[in-house]
Amino acid sequence: MKTIVFLEHHDSELQKGALGVLSKAASLGGDLTGVLVGAGVRELAAQAGKFGAGRVHVWDDPSVEAPLPQPRVDALATLVEEEGADTVLFAGSVLAADVAAGLAARLDAGLNWDLVDLEARGEELVGKRPALQDTVYVDVGWTSTPRLALFRSGAFDPSAGGGGEAEVREFSAELRDFSTVAAMVEQAHEESSGPALEEADVIVAGGRGLGEPEKFTLVEELAKAFGGAVGATRAVVDAGWYPYAHQIGQTGKTVSPKLYVAVGISGAIQHKVGMQSSSVIVSINKDANAPIFEYSDLAVVGDLHEIVPKLTELVRQKRGA
Amino acid sequence: MKIAVCVKQVPEGNKRLDPATKRLDRSGEGVLNPFDANAVEEALRVKERTGEGEVVVLTMGPPQAADALRKALAMGADRAVHVADERAAGSDLVATSRVLAAALAREEPELVLFGQQSADSDGAVLWAAVAERLERPVISQVAELTVERGRVRGKRQTEFGYDLIEAPLPAVIAVSDAVNEPRYPSLKGIMGAKKKPQEELSLADLGVEAESRTTVLELTEPPGRGEPARAETAEQIIAFLEQKRLL
Ligand SMILES: Cc1cc2nc3c(=O)[nH]c(=O)nc-3n(C[C@H](O)[C@H](O)[C@H](O)COP(=O)(O)OP(=O)(O)OC[C@H]3O[C@@H](n4cnc5c(N)ncnc54)[C@H](O)[C@@H]3O)c2cc1C
Ligand SMILES: Nc1ncnc2c1ncn2[C@@H]1O[C@H](COP(=O)(O)O)[C@@H](O)[C@H]1O
């Protein structure tokens, strides 16, 4: 097996998800290398050794600084060919998903996505994918070389297996015309710091079911009654109802409070990955088939506008606040 | 401006995999993928803002997927293209992107729009594969879109906050479900939909094959969290929290 792992970085850090995938790949054996594309990234490459990469292919150039997918497709397509790689692995992220899918089309190579595990059965690789809101698990395979896999965010924890520094090998690729026309006008700069959501014992999170931004006060009041913090889904953050710093999920924060109360949230996988390890999950949703109920401890089917104010009052009474 | 919107029909309500074929059971009622209603809406808005153009909706799917196209036509799209071919059933990303790209190449739209994800497969990956095959720039997860003077600009959320990305047309854009509030089809729209042009194509018409590169080996049980307890009132929630010693 000849595996390449896409090493995503942000600022001057390799992303934890990518290191997790690297660790997983190391446990499967074979020739394992990483690829790092960006500007000023050469220094980061060596770190990958601890997580199992013998070598890291580095393309360090201002022309590939912006985290846009298409130049990275060019880079990976070139590398796969040069190295004769049979497997390319990605940790799920907004960028990696677009790189992986673009590469799949470029090479006509199978891509299995949202995998939570990968196993070697002889020469074959078998991926594990939760499907249909995680109600069924599917074992998936590939009929192409190379095999491309995109893992669910947080699928593996990085484990420093005691390897040394990775050898650095510089490379570059020819960029296709259409790969270079999209331009980053402004790159993600938002501070995700803010409320200490990660430390809160209780989080009350609101989604689009609230109906309008003003209704977030319902969530705030309930959170206050519990002495907890406020969370939000991407749908309401993108819509400008609540600040990004409160977002929970794949592109937001990962939390594990003692109690998570989901109010008017459908429970998309991308939300789930940020809160599923909460000890107790209580969900209020008027749709009895809402996916969030699949992973809740208490499923409250009903109208949040009736239930939440009443609940807030009762919690206040109980906590004597 | 000519805008193409890729839409999918997904099963309504609870979905299941057919243990025999290991594919999604599409025998029941289907609906327009809710995330794709946002893409149709955005196309209509771009057309309305520029005051001219055509919105073409495109799907690859079984015969009954025509219902999803009709919903998009009822919302206001002008024309529908349906790639319906037995041989495309069970297509994966590689196969689907090849077929859609071939159908899009025939239309040569300046703007191609996708929804955020299919509610049945949750891939959120298809657009990048289609853009690659069309050799066009792609911007995904766009929560705010502007189309002006031959350029598109998208604001989108990543793991680190908001990016602003710009590209020249022709381009491929995937919108997020926060980009707009899709309109409901009016009665007039619903009545008019039937009369709008709807074209059906086979793979042979497009001159492509739908060869998948991935396989489904086996279905297994998820590591269950167990059935949740049920409640309907605030009092019952309190009782549950007390029992869990959370109050
Ligand atoms: C790459 C990617 C990354 C993403 N990252 C994230 C992320 O980090 N975090 C995140 O949250 N999402 C993320 N998403 C988006 C995710 O897929 C969903 O679109 C989003 O979580 C939906 O938010 P929601 O539950 O608020 O809205 P909806 O899905 O619209 O759900 C609203 C719910 O409210 C219920 N409701 C409506 N009215 C009432 C009422 N009166 N009483 C009770 N219930 C009511 C409805 O039944 C429905 O279930 C991501 C998506 C992608 C593709
Ligand atoms: N069979 C299909 N035909 C046309 N468009 C599709 C099809 N499947 C998915 N799409 C589009 O691709 C988007 C992302 O799909 P996915 O990558 O499957 O989650 C959807 O929101 C649709 O816009």
JSON list of N, CA and C in Angstrom, two decimals, chain B residues 31-62:
[
{"chain": "B", "resi": 31, "resn": "VAL", "atom": "N", "xyz": [-39.56, 13.71, -2.78]},
{"chain": "B", "resi": 31, "resn": "VAL", "atom": "CA", "xyz": [-39.72, 15.17, -2.77]},
{"chain": "B", "resi": 31, "resn": "VAL", "atom": "C", "xyz": [-38.46, 15.81, -3.34]},
{"chain": "B", "resi": 32, "resn": "LEU", "atom": "N", "xyz": [-38.59, 17.05, -3.75]},
{"chain": "B", "resi": 32, "resn": "LEU", "atom": "CA", "xyz": [-37.41, 17.82, -4.15]},
{"chain": "B", "resi": 32, "resn": "LEU", "atom": "C", "xyz": [-36.51, 17.94, -2.92]},
{"chain": "B", "resi": 33, "resn": "ASN", "atom": "N", "xyz": [-35.25, 17.55, -3.06]},
{"chain": "B", "resi": 33, "resn": "ASN", "atom": "CA", "xyz": [-34.30, 17.69, -1.95]},
{"chain": "B", "resi": 33, "resn": "ASN", "atom": "C", "xyz": [-34.42, 19.12, -1.38]},
{"chain": "B", "resi": 34, "resn": "PRO", "atom": "N", "xyz": [-34.78, 19.24, -0.10]},
{"chain": "B", "resi": 34, "resn": "PRO", "atom": "CA", "xyz": [-35.05, 20.57, 0.46]},
{"chain": "B", "resi": 34, "resn": "PRO", "atom": "C", "xyz": [-33.88, 21.54, 0.25]},
{"chain": "B", "resi": 35, "resn": "PHE", "atom": "N", "xyz": [-32.66, 21.04, 0.32]},
{"chain": "B", "resi": 35, "resn": "PHE", "atom": "CA", "xyz": [-31.48, 21.90, 0.13]},
{"chain": "B", "resi": 35, "resn": "PHE", "atom": "C", "xyz": [-31.42, 22.44, -1.30]},
{"chain": "B", "resi": 36, "resn": "ASP", "atom": "N", "xyz": [-32.03, 21.72, -2.24]},
{"chain": "B", "resi": 36, "resn": "ASP", "atom": "CA", "xyz": [-31.98, 22.17, -3.63]},
{"chain": "B", "resi": 36, "resn": "ASP", "atom": "C", "xyz": [-33.01, 23.26, -3.91]},
{"chain": "B", "resi": 37, "resn": "ALA", "atom": "N", "xyz": [-34.04, 23.34, -3.05]},
{"chain": "B", "resi": 37, "resn": "ALA", "atom": "CA", "xyz": [-35.00, 24.44, -3.18]},
{"chain": "B", "resi": 37, "resn": "ALA", "atom": "C", "xyz": [-34.27, 25.77, -2.99]},
{"chain": "B", "resi": 38, "resn": "ASN", "atom": "N", "xyz": [-33.27, 25.79, -2.12]},
{"chain": "B", "resi": 38, "resn": "ASN", "atom": "CA", "xyz": [-32.48, 27.00, -1.93]},
{"chain": "B", "resi": 38, "resn": "ASN", "atom": "C", "xyz": [-31.72, 27.37, -3.20]},
{"chain": "B", "resi": 39, "resn": "ALA", "atom": "N", "xyz": [-31.22, 26.35, -3.89]},
{"chain": "B", "resi": 39, "resn": "ALA", "atom": "CA", "xyz": [-30.45, 26.61, -5.11]},
{"chain": "B", "resi": 39, "resn": "ALA", "atom": "C", "xyz": [-31.38, 27.13, -6.22]},
{"chain": "B", "resi": 40, "resn": "VAL", "atom": "N", "xyz": [-32.58, 26.54, -6.32]},
{"chain": "B", "resi": 40, "resn": "VAL", "atom": "CA", "xyz": [-33.55, 27.00, -7.31]},
{"chain": "B", "resi": 40, "resn": "VAL", "atom": "C", "xyz": [-33.92, 28.44, -7.00]},
{"chain": "B", "resi": 41, "resn": "GLU", "atom": "N", "xyz": [-34.21, 28.71, -5.72]},
{"chain": "B", "resi": 41, "resn": "GLU", "atom": "CA", "xyz": [-34.59, 30.06, -5.31]},
{"chain": "B", "resi": 41, "resn": "GLU", "atom": "C", "xyz": [-33.49, 31.07, -5.68]},
{"chain": "B", "resi": 42, "resn": "GLU", "atom": "N", "xyz": [-32.25, 30.70, -5.42]},
{"chain": "B", "resi": 42, "resn": "GLU", "atom": "CA", "xyz": [-31.15, 31.62, -5.70]},
{"chain": "B", "resi": 42, "resn": "GLU", "atom": "C", "xyz": [-31.05, 31.90, -7.20]},
{"chain": "B", "resi": 43, "resn": "ALA", "atom": "N", "xyz": [-31.25, 30.86, -8.00]},
{"chain": "B", "resi": 43, "resn": "ALA", "atom": "CA", "xyz": [-31.22, 31.04, -9.46]},
{"chain": "B", "resi": 43, "resn": "ALA", "atom": "C", "xyz": [-32.31, 32.02, -9.90]},
{"chain": "B", "resi": 44, "resn": "LEU", "atom": "N", "xyz": [-33.50, 31.84, -9.32]},
{"chain": "B", "resi": 44, "resn": "LEU", "atom": "CA", "xyz": [-34.62, 32.72, -9.69]},
{"chain": "B", "resi": 44, "resn": "LEU", "atom": "C", "xyz": [-34.31, 34.16, -9.31]},
{"chain": "B", "resi": 45, "resn": "ARG", "atom": "N", "xyz": [-33.68, 34.32, -8.15]},
{"chain": "B", "resi": 45, "resn": "ARG", "atom": "CA", "xyz": [-33.36, 35.68, -7.70]},
{"chain": "B", "resi": 45, "resn": "ARG", "atom": "C", "xyz": [-32.32, 36.33, -8.60]},
{"chain": "B", "resi": 46, "resn": "VAL", "atom": "N", "xyz": [-31.31, 35.56, -9.00]},
{"chain": "B", "resi": 46, "resn": "VAL", "atom": "CA", "xyz": [-30.29, 36.12, -9.89]},
{"chain": "B", "resi": 46, "resn": "VAL", "atom": "C", "xyz": [-30.95, 36.54, -11.20]},
{"chain": "B", "resi": 47, "resn": "LYS", "atom": "N", "xyz": [-31.82, 35.68, -11.70]},
{"chain": "B", "resi": 47, "resn": "LYS", "atom": "CA", "xyz": [-32.52, 36.02, -12.95]},
{"chain": "B", "resi": 47, "resn": "LYS", "atom": "C", "xyz": [-33.39, 37.27, -12.76]},
{"chain": "B", "resi": 48, "resn": "GLU", "atom": "N", "xyz": [-34.10, 37.34, -11.64]},
{"chain": "B", "resi": 48, "resn": "GLU", "atom": "CA", "xyz": [-34.97, 38.49, -11.40]},
{"chain": "B", "resi": 48, "resn": "GLU", "atom": "C", "xyz": [-34.16, 39.78, -11.25]},
{"chain": "B", "resi": 49, "resn": "ARG", "atom": "N", "xyz": [-33.02, 39.66, -10.60]},
{"chain": "B", "resi": 49, "resn": "ARG", "atom": "CA", "xyz": [-32.19, 40.86, -10.40]},
{"chain": "B", "resi": 49, "resn": "ARG", "atom": "C", "xyz": [-31.64, 41.38, -11.72]},
{"chain": "B", "resi": 50, "resn": "THR", "atom": "N", "xyz": [-31.17, 40.45, -12.56]},
{"chain": "B", "resi": 50, "resn": "THR", "atom": "CA", "xyz": [-30.59, 40.90, -13.82]},
{"chain": "B", "resi": 50, "resn": "THR", "atom": "C", "xyz": [-31.69, 41.17, -14.85]},
{"chain": "B", "resi": 51, "resn": "GLY", "atom": "N", "xyz": [-32.91, 40.72, -14.55]},
{"chain": "B", "resi": 51, "resn": "GLY", "atom": "CA", "xyz": [-34.04, 41.04, -15.42]},
{"chain": "B", "resi": 51, "resn": "GLY", "atom": "C", "xyz": [-34.12, 40.26, -16.70]},
{"chain": "B", "resi": 52, "resn": "GLU", "atom": "N", "xyz": [-33.20, 39.32, -16.89]},
{"chain": "B", "resi": 52, "resn": "GLU", "atom": "CA", "xyz": [-33.32, 38.49, -18.09]},
{"chain": "B", "resi": 52, "resn": "GLU", "atom": "C", "xyz": [-32.60, 37.17, -17.85]},
{"chain": "B", "resi": 53, "resn": "GLY", "atom": "N", "xyz": [-32.85, 36.23, -18.73]},
{"chain": "B", "resi": 53, "resn": "GLY", "atom": "CA", "xyz": [-32.14, 34.96, -18.62]},
{"chain": "B", "resi": 53, "resn": "GLY", "atom": "C", "xyz": [-33.07, 33.79, -18.53]},
{"chain": "B", "resi": 54, "resn": "GLU", "atom": "N", "xyz": [-32.46, 32.63, -18.31]},
{"chain": "B", "resi": 54, "resn": "GLU", "atom": "CA", "xyz": [-33.22, 31.40, -18.29]},
{"chain": "B", "resi": 54, "resn": "GLU", "atom": "C", "xyz": [-32.72, 30.52, -17.16]},
{"chain": "B", "resi": 55, "resn": "VAL", "atom": "N", "xyz": [-33.65, 29.90, -16.44]},
{"chain": "B", "resi": 55, "resn": "VAL", "atom": "CA", "xyz": [-33.26, 28.97, -15.39]},
{"chain": "B", "resi": 55, "resn": "VAL", "atom": "C", "xyz": [-33.64, 27.55, -15.82]},
{"chain": "B", "resi": 56, "resn": "VAL", "atom": "N", "xyz": [-32.64, 26.71, -15.98]},
{"chain": "B", "resi": 56, "resn": "VAL", "atom": "CA", "xyz": [-32.86, 25.32, -16.40]},
{"chain": "B", "resi": 56, "resn": "VAL", "atom": "C", "xyz": [-32.57, 24.41, -15.22]},
{"chain": "B", "resi": 57, "resn": "VAL", "atom": "N", "xyz": [-33.51, 23.54, -14.87]},
{"chain": "B", "resi": 57, "resn": "VAL", "atom": "CA", "xyz": [-33.23, 22.59, -13.79]},
{"chain": "B", "resi": 57, "resn": "VAL", "atom": "C", "xyz": [-32.86, 21.24, -14.38]},
{"chain": "B", "resi": 58, "resn": "LEU", "atom": "N", "xyz": [-31.88, 20.60, -13.76]},
{"chain": "B", "resi": 58, "resn": "LEU", "atom": "CA", "xyz": [-31.34, 19.36, -14.30]},
{"chain": "B", "resi": 58, "resn": "LEU", "atom": "C", "xyz": [-31.29, 18.30, -13.20]},
{"chain": "B", "resi": 59, "resn": "THR", "atom": "N", "xyz": [-31.76, 17.12, -13.52]},
{"chain": "B", "resi": 59, "resn": "THR", "atom": "CA", "xyz": [-31.59, 16.02, -12.57]},
{"chain": "B", "resi": 59, "resn": "THR", "atom": "C", "xyz": [-31.19, 14.76, -13.29]},
{"chain": "B", "resi": 60, "resn": "MET", "atom": "N", "xyz": [-30.50, 13.89, -12.55]},
{"chain": "B", "resi": 60, "resn": "MET", "atom": "CA", "xyz": [-30.31, 12.53, -13.01]},
{"chain": "B", "resi": 60, "resn": "MET", "atom": "C", "xyz": [-31.03, 11.66, -11.99]},
{"chain": "B", "resi": 61, "resn": "GLY", "atom": "N", "xyz": [-31.96, 10.85, -12.45]},
{"chain": "B", "resi": 61, "resn": "GLY", "atom": "CA", "xyz": [-32.70, 10.05, -11.49]},
{"chain": "B", "resi": 61, "resn": "GLY", "atom": "C", "xyz": [-33.78, 9.24, -12.19]},
{"chain": "B", "resi": 62, "resn": "PRO", "atom": "N", "xyz": [-34.45, 8.38, -11.42]},
{"chain": "B", "resi": 62, "resn": "PRO", "atom": "CA", "xyz": [-35.50, 7.50, -11.97]},
{"chain": "B", "resi": 62, "resn": "PRO", "atom": "C", "xyz": [-36.68, 8.31, -12.52]}
]
